[in-house]
Coordinates of C-alpha atoms in Angstrom, one line a residue:
M328 CA 29.9 -4.2 -1.7
E329 CA 31.1 -2.3 -4.7
R330 CA 27.7 -2.2 -6.4
I331 CA 24.1 -2.3 -5.0
V332 CA 21.4 -2.7 -7.6
I333 CA 17.9 -1.6 -6.7
V334 CA 15.2 -2.9 -9.0
G335 CA 12.2 -0.6 -8.8
G336 CA 11.4 3.1 -9.1
G337 CA 9.0 3.9 -6.3
L338 CA 9.1 5.2 -2.7
A339 CA 11.0 2.1 -1.4
A340 CA 13.7 2.4 -4.0
S341 CA 14.1 6.2 -3.6
R342 CA 14.3 6.0 0.2
T343 CA 16.8 3.2 0.1
C344 CA 19.1 5.3 -2.0
E345 CA 18.8 8.2 0.4
Q346 CA 19.3 6.0 3.5
L347 CA 22.3 4.2 2.1
R348 CA 24.1 7.5 1.3
S349 CA 23.1 9.1 4.6
R350 CA 24.7 6.2 6.4
G351 CA 28.0 6.6 4.5
Y352 CA 27.8 4.0 1.7
E353 CA 30.2 5.1 -1.0
G354 CA 29.9 2.3 -3.5
E355 CA 28.0 2.3 -6.8
L356 CA 24.2 2.6 -6.6
V357 CA 22.1 1.6 -9.6
M358 CA 18.3 2.1 -9.7
L359 CA 16.3 0.4 -12.5
C360 CA 13.1 2.3 -13.1
A361 CA 10.8 0.5 -15.5
E362 CA 8.7 3.7 -15.9
P363 CA 10.1 6.7 -17.9
H364 CA 9.9 8.9 -14.8
P365 CA 12.0 9.3 -11.7
P366 CA 10.3 8.0 -8.6
Y367 CA 7.1 9.8 -7.5
D368 CA 4.6 9.6 -4.8
R369 CA 1.6 7.3 -5.6
P370 CA -1.1 8.1 -3.0
P371 CA -2.0 11.4 -4.7
L372 CA -2.7 9.6 -7.9
S373 CA -6.2 8.6 -6.7
K374 CA -6.7 11.9 -4.9
A375 CA -5.3 15.3 -6.0
A376 CA -4.0 14.0 -9.3
L377 CA -7.6 13.3 -10.4
L378 CA -8.7 16.8 -9.7
E379 CA -5.7 19.0 -10.7
E380 CA -4.6 19.4 -14.3
E381 CA -1.1 20.2 -13.2
H382 CA 0.0 17.8 -10.5
D383 CA 3.6 16.7 -9.9
S384 CA 4.3 14.3 -7.1
T385 CA 7.9 13.5 -8.1
F386 CA 10.1 13.1 -5.0
P387 CA 12.6 16.0 -4.6
T388 CA 15.5 13.6 -4.3
D389 CA 18.7 14.8 -6.1
Y390 CA 20.0 11.6 -7.5
A391 CA 22.9 13.3 -9.2
Q392 CA 24.1 14.7 -5.9
L393 CA 23.7 11.2 -4.3
S394 CA 25.6 9.7 -7.2
V395 CA 22.8 7.3 -8.1
D396 CA 22.8 5.8 -11.6
V397 CA 19.1 6.1 -12.3
R398 CA 18.2 4.1 -15.5
L399 CA 14.7 5.2 -16.6
G400 CA 12.7 2.9 -18.8
V401 CA 14.8 -0.1 -17.9
A402 CA 13.0 -3.1 -16.4
A403 CA 14.3 -6.3 -14.9
T404 CA 13.4 -9.4 -16.9
G405 CA 15.2 -12.1 -15.0
L406 CA 17.5 -13.0 -12.2
V407 CA 20.5 -15.3 -12.2
P408 CA 21.5 -15.6 -8.5
D409 CA 24.5 -17.9 -9.1
A410 CA 26.1 -15.3 -11.4
R411 CA 24.8 -12.4 -9.2
T412 CA 23.3 -10.9 -12.4
V413 CA 20.0 -9.2 -13.2
Q414 CA 18.8 -9.5 -16.7
T415 CA 17.2 -6.3 -18.0
T416 CA 15.6 -4.8 -21.1
D417 CA 19.0 -3.0 -21.5
G418 CA 21.3 -6.1 -21.1
E419 CA 22.8 -7.9 -18.1
L420 CA 23.8 -6.1 -14.9
S421 CA 26.0 -7.6 -12.1
Y422 CA 25.5 -6.8 -8.5
D423 CA 27.1 -7.4 -5.1
A424 CA 23.8 -6.8 -3.3
L425 CA 20.3 -6.7 -4.9
V426 CA 17.3 -4.9 -3.6
I427 CA 13.9 -5.9 -5.0
A428 CA 11.4 -3.0 -4.8
T429 CA 9.3 -3.7 -7.9
G430 CA 5.9 -3.0 -6.1
A431 CA 2.7 -4.5 -7.4
S432 CA 0.4 -4.3 -10.5
P433 CA -3.4 -3.8 -10.4
I434 CA -5.6 -6.9 -11.0
R435 CA -7.6 -6.5 -14.2
L436 CA -10.9 -8.0 -15.2
P437 CA -11.4 -10.1 -18.3
G438 CA -13.2 -8.7 -21.4
P439 CA -12.5 -6.7 -24.5
G440 CA -13.6 -3.3 -23.1
R441 CA -11.3 -0.5 -21.9
Q442 CA -10.8 -0.4 -18.2
F443 CA -8.8 2.0 -16.1
T444 CA -6.7 1.3 -13.1
V445 CA -4.9 3.9 -10.9
R446 CA -1.3 2.9 -10.4
T447 CA 0.9 5.1 -12.5
V448 CA 1.1 8.8 -13.3
E449 CA -0.1 8.0 -16.8
D450 CA -3.1 6.1 -15.3
A451 CA -4.1 9.1 -13.3
A452 CA -3.7 11.5 -16.2
Q453 CA -5.7 9.4 -18.6
L454 CA -8.5 8.8 -16.1
R455 CA -8.6 12.5 -15.1
A456 CA -9.2 13.4 -18.8
E457 CA -12.2 11.1 -18.8
L458 CA -13.9 12.5 -15.7
K459 CA -16.1 15.0 -17.3
P460 CA -19.5 16.3 -16.4
G461 CA -22.2 13.8 -17.4
Q462 CA -19.8 10.9 -17.9
R463 CA -21.2 7.5 -16.6
V464 CA -18.5 6.0 -14.4
V465 CA -18.7 2.4 -13.3
L466 CA -16.3 1.4 -10.5
V467 CA -15.7 -2.3 -9.9
G468 CA -15.1 -3.0 -6.2
A469 CA -16.0 -0.7 -3.3
S470 CA -12.4 -0.6 -2.2
W471 CA -10.2 2.1 -0.7
I472 CA -9.1 3.3 -4.1
S473 CA -12.6 3.1 -5.6
A474 CA -13.9 5.3 -2.8
E475 CA -11.2 7.9 -3.6
V476 CA -12.0 7.7 -7.4
A477 CA -15.7 8.1 -6.6
T478 CA -15.0 11.2 -4.6
A479 CA -13.1 12.8 -7.5
A480 CA -15.6 11.7 -10.1
L481 CA -18.6 13.1 -8.2
R482 CA -16.7 16.4 -7.8
R483 CA -16.2 16.6 -11.5
G484 CA -19.9 16.1 -12.3
C485 CA -19.9 12.4 -13.3
S486 CA -22.6 9.9 -12.4
V487 CA -21.1 7.0 -10.5
T488 CA -22.1 3.4 -10.2
C489 CA -20.1 0.9 -8.0
I490 CA -20.4 -2.8 -8.3
E491 CA -19.2 -4.6 -5.2
A492 CA -19.1 -8.4 -4.7
G493 CA -19.3 -8.1 -0.9
P494 CA -22.0 -7.1 1.5
A495 CA -20.7 -3.6 2.1
P496 CA -17.9 -1.1 1.1
L497 CA -14.5 -2.1 2.4
S498 CA -15.9 -5.3 3.8
A499 CA -13.0 -7.4 2.5
A500 CA -10.6 -5.3 4.5
L501 CA -12.6 -4.3 7.5
G502 CA -15.6 -6.7 7.7
A503 CA -19.3 -6.2 6.9
D504 CA -20.1 -4.7 10.3
V505 CA -17.7 -1.8 9.8
G506 CA -18.4 -1.5 6.1
Q507 CA -22.1 -1.0 6.7
R508 CA -21.3 2.1 8.6
F509 CA -19.8 3.7 5.5
L510 CA -23.0 3.3 3.5
P511 CA -24.3 6.9 4.1
W512 CA -21.1 8.2 2.5
W513 CA -22.0 6.4 -0.7
S514 CA -25.4 8.1 -1.0
E515 CA -24.6 9.8 -4.3
V516 CA -23.3 6.6 -5.8
D517 CA -25.5 3.8 -7.3
L518 CA -24.0 1.2 -5.1
R519 CA -24.8 -2.4 -6.0
L520 CA -23.7 -4.8 -3.3
D521 CA -23.4 -8.6 -3.4
T522 CA -23.0 -8.3 -7.1
G523 CA -20.2 -9.8 -9.3
V524 CA -18.8 -8.6 -12.6
A525 CA -18.2 -11.2 -15.3
E526 CA -16.3 -9.0 -17.8
V527 CA -15.7 -5.5 -19.1
T528 CA -17.5 -5.1 -22.4
E529 CA -17.2 -2.5 -25.2
T530 CA -20.1 -0.6 -23.7
G531 CA -19.7 -1.1 -19.9
V532 CA -19.6 -4.2 -17.7
Q533 CA -21.5 -7.4 -17.8
L534 CA -22.6 -8.6 -14.4
A535 CA -22.3 -12.2 -13.2
N536 CA -26.1 -12.5 -13.6
G537 CA -25.9 -11.5 -17.2
E538 CA -27.1 -7.9 -16.8
Q539 CA -25.4 -5.2 -18.8
V540 CA -24.5 -1.9 -17.0
D541 CA -23.6 0.8 -19.6
A542 CA -20.6 3.0 -18.9
D543 CA -18.4 5.6 -20.5
V544 CA -15.6 4.9 -18.1
V545 CA -14.9 1.7 -16.2
V546 CA -12.4 1.8 -13.3
T547 CA -11.2 -1.5 -11.7
G548 CA -10.2 -1.4 -8.1
I549 CA -10.1 -5.0 -6.9
G550 CA -6.6 -5.2 -5.6
V551 CA -3.0 -5.7 -6.8
R552 CA -0.5 -8.5 -7.3
P553 CA 3.2 -8.2 -6.4
A554 CA 5.3 -7.8 -9.5
V555 CA 7.3 -11.0 -9.3
D556 CA 6.9 -12.5 -12.8
W557 CA 10.5 -11.6 -13.7
L558 CA 11.7 -13.8 -10.8
S559 CA 10.4 -17.0 -12.3
G560 CA 12.9 -19.7 -12.3
S561 CA 15.4 -17.8 -10.1
G562 CA 14.8 -20.1 -7.1
I563 CA 13.9 -17.2 -4.8
A564 CA 11.1 -18.1 -2.3
L565 CA 7.7 -16.6 -3.3
D566 CA 4.4 -16.7 -1.4
T567 CA 2.0 -14.0 -2.8
G568 CA 5.2 -11.9 -3.0
V569 CA 8.9 -12.2 -2.2
V570 CA 9.4 -13.9 1.1
V571 CA 11.7 -12.0 3.5
D572 CA 12.5 -12.3 7.2
E573 CA 12.3 -9.5 9.7
H574 CA 15.6 -8.2 8.4
L575 CA 14.2 -8.0 4.9
R576 CA 16.5 -10.8 3.6
T577 CA 15.1 -13.1 1.0
S578 CA 15.8 -16.9 0.8
L579 CA 18.9 -16.2 -1.4
P580 CA 22.1 -14.6 -0.1
G581 CA 22.8 -11.0 -1.0
I582 CA 19.2 -10.3 -2.1
Y583 CA 16.7 -8.2 -0.2
A584 CA 13.1 -7.0 -0.8
L585 CA 10.8 -4.3 0.6
G586 CA 7.6 -2.5 -0.1
D587 CA 4.5 -3.9 -1.8
V588 CA 6.4 -6.8 -3.3
A589 CA 7.6 -8.2 0.0
V590 CA 5.9 -10.7 2.3
R591 CA 7.7 -10.2 5.5
W592 CA 7.9 -12.1 8.8
S593 CA 6.5 -10.1 11.7
P594 CA 7.6 -11.1 15.2
R595 CA 5.0 -8.8 16.5
W596 CA 2.2 -10.7 14.8
N597 CA 3.9 -14.0 14.6
T598 CA 3.0 -14.5 11.0
R599 CA 4.0 -13.3 7.5
I600 CA 2.3 -10.1 6.3
R601 CA 2.3 -8.1 3.2
V602 CA 1.7 -4.4 3.9
E603 CA 0.8 -2.4 0.8
H604 CA 1.2 0.9 2.6
W605 CA 3.2 4.0 2.0
D606 CA 4.4 4.2 5.6
D607 CA 5.7 0.7 5.6
A608 CA 7.8 1.2 2.4
R609 CA 9.3 4.4 3.8
E610 CA 10.3 2.9 7.1
A611 CA 11.5 -0.4 5.6
A612 CA 14.2 1.6 3.6
R613 CA 15.7 2.8 6.9
T614 CA 15.9 -0.7 8.2
L615 CA 17.3 -2.2 5.0
A616 CA 20.1 0.4 4.8
G617 CA 21.1 -0.6 8.3
V618 CA 21.0 -4.3 7.4
L619 CA 23.0 -3.8 4.2
L620 CA 25.7 -1.8 6.0
H621 CA 25.8 -3.9 9.2
D622 CA 29.2 -4.8 10.4
P623 CA 29.2 -8.6 11.2
S624 CA 32.1 -8.2 13.5
S625 CA 30.3 -5.7 15.8
Q626 CA 28.2 -6.7 18.8
D627 CA 25.2 -4.8 17.4
P628 CA 22.2 -6.9 16.3
L629 CA 20.8 -6.7 12.8
P630 CA 18.1 -4.1 12.5
V631 CA 14.5 -5.4 12.5
H632 CA 11.6 -4.1 10.4
D633 CA 8.4 -4.8 12.4
P634 CA 6.5 -1.5 12.8
V635 CA 2.8 -1.2 13.6
P636 CA 1.3 -0.8 10.1
Y637 CA -0.4 2.5 9.3
F638 CA -2.7 3.3 6.4
W639 CA -4.9 6.3 5.5
S640 CA -7.5 7.1 2.9
D641 CA -9.3 10.4 1.9
Q642 CA -12.8 9.7 0.7
F643 CA -16.1 11.6 0.6
G644 CA -14.7 14.4 2.6
H645 CA -13.4 12.2 5.4
K646 CA -10.0 10.9 6.5
I647 CA -9.9 7.3 7.5
Q648 CA -6.8 6.1 9.4
Y649 CA -6.1 2.4 10.2
V650 CA -3.3 1.1 12.3
G651 CA -2.3 -2.4 13.3
H652 CA -3.1 -5.8 11.8
H653 CA -6.2 -7.8 12.7
S654 CA -7.1 -11.3 11.9
P655 CA -10.6 -12.8 11.2
E656 CA -10.5 -14.3 14.7
D657 CA -10.1 -11.0 16.5
T658 CA -13.1 -9.4 18.2
L659 CA -14.5 -6.2 16.8
V660 CA -15.5 -3.5 19.2
I661 CA -17.3 -0.3 18.0
R662 CA -16.2 2.7 20.0
G663 CA -18.8 5.4 20.5
D664 CA -21.5 3.2 19.0
G665 CA -24.5 5.3 17.9
T666 CA -22.5 8.6 18.1
P667 CA -21.2 10.7 15.1
Q668 CA -17.6 10.2 16.1
W669 CA -17.3 6.5 16.2
A670 CA -14.2 4.3 15.8
A671 CA -13.5 0.6 15.6
A672 CA -11.0 -1.5 17.5
W673 CA -10.0 -5.1 17.3
V674 CA -8.6 -7.3 20.1
D675 CA -7.2 -10.8 20.1
A676 CA -8.2 -13.7 22.3
E677 CA -5.9 -12.4 25.1
G678 CA -7.4 -9.0 25.0
R679 CA -4.5 -7.3 23.2
L680 CA -5.4 -4.4 20.9
T681 CA -4.4 -5.5 17.4
A682 CA -5.9 -2.8 15.2
H683 CA -7.8 0.4 15.2
L684 CA -9.8 2.4 12.7
S685 CA -10.6 6.1 13.2
I686 CA -12.4 8.7 11.1
D687 CA -11.4 12.4 11.2
A688 CA -9.6 11.8 14.5
P689 CA -5.8 11.8 14.2
R690 CA -5.6 11.9 18.0
L691 CA -7.3 8.5 18.3
M692 CA -5.0 7.0 15.7
I693 CA -1.9 8.2 17.5
D694 CA -3.1 6.8 20.8
A695 CA -4.1 3.5 19.3
R696 CA -0.8 3.1 17.5
M697 CA 1.1 3.7 20.8
A698 CA -1.2 1.2 22.5
I699 CA -0.7 -1.5 19.9
A700 CA 3.1 -1.0 20.0
A701 CA 3.0 -1.4 23.8
G702 CA 0.9 -4.6 23.6
A703 CA -1.9 -2.9 25.6
R704 CA -4.9 -4.8 26.9
P705 CA -7.5 -2.0 27.3
D706 CA -10.5 -2.8 29.5
E707 CA -14.0 -2.9 27.9
A708 CA -15.0 0.5 29.1
A709 CA -12.0 2.2 27.5
L710 CA -12.5 0.2 24.3
R711 CA -16.1 1.4 23.9
D712 CA -15.4 5.0 24.8
P713 CA -13.6 6.9 22.0
Q714 CA -12.6 9.6 24.5
A715 CA -10.7 7.1 26.7
K716 CA -7.0 6.5 26.3
L717 CA -5.9 3.1 25.1
A718 CA -2.2 3.5 25.4
P719 CA -0.7 2.9 28.8
P720 CA 0.8 5.9 30.6
R721 CA 4.5 6.6 29.8
G722 CA 6.8 4.7 32.1
R723 CA 4.5 1.7 32.5

């Protein structure tokens, strides 16, 4: 492969460059960054970047030393697989292998009013400038990112209202039973549950019932969509994202995808999953480099990307850590029910631990992650006791 082209300028793209060079790839590496900045870390955008005037989360990667041709402000606009060519805002670019790492874009609400999302460094800077004492902030969706924005807005002296379509915060991700337990954290927020938003207006938001809620700042946090519009007509398989196998290979030869844009096959869960998490993008780059540089004449199998997903959120002075992947059919067990340090676990029909949620307890997260990786089937007493080990002893 004389030239590998990476479309995207985030964590997955940056790490792929590092991993390819560290494994000895000496060919041409081209990275297309649609944004005018080198790749930077996105999780701080809804945390520290909303509180600190001078915040720089640019990755310390030395692209010149790695001989990476980083093309800032150049976006992919189309793909011609038969010609092995990417169409860009700066002309056509040929490739021997193509890595799709275009991430995702926030979903926006209809309406003529201004609404903020938090996805880019510009988004964070513009929102931070608006978070002033006395400002009326309306958040749409009691999501992970909205909770983090609410935390920053309250610290900066804003009044905060949150409109949530579901019955509790984070109910879409964790279910209403778990979400209800976060309600005390939202005590300083005017939280309106089971309420839909029709549109963003010039003066705030209009609810589905016709009520107007006035706001100085509207922040939409209702999810993201993978950035795949540029792939229209290419013939590549899409299903809420770019479909890849456990080796991160797409349906077309020589094309791979990872990060938020990828819907990957998981042998562990026996289904396709899209993991919009920092940890997954970082680890996928390691696997992808191994796949790209795999010697087909060797006896070594192709590397597989199928880790136990991990996600964290800092909100209202607490750290939430989630590991695993649960389905609606899994059984929820509250660990330490009625105690200050509670946690949540999910088990499938066969009793296997599939996911775990912990609050301010990294030890619980580490234990649960090991247990899920081992396919552990904890007994009921261990599940309900947050002090009990879920992972089997080493060697078993």
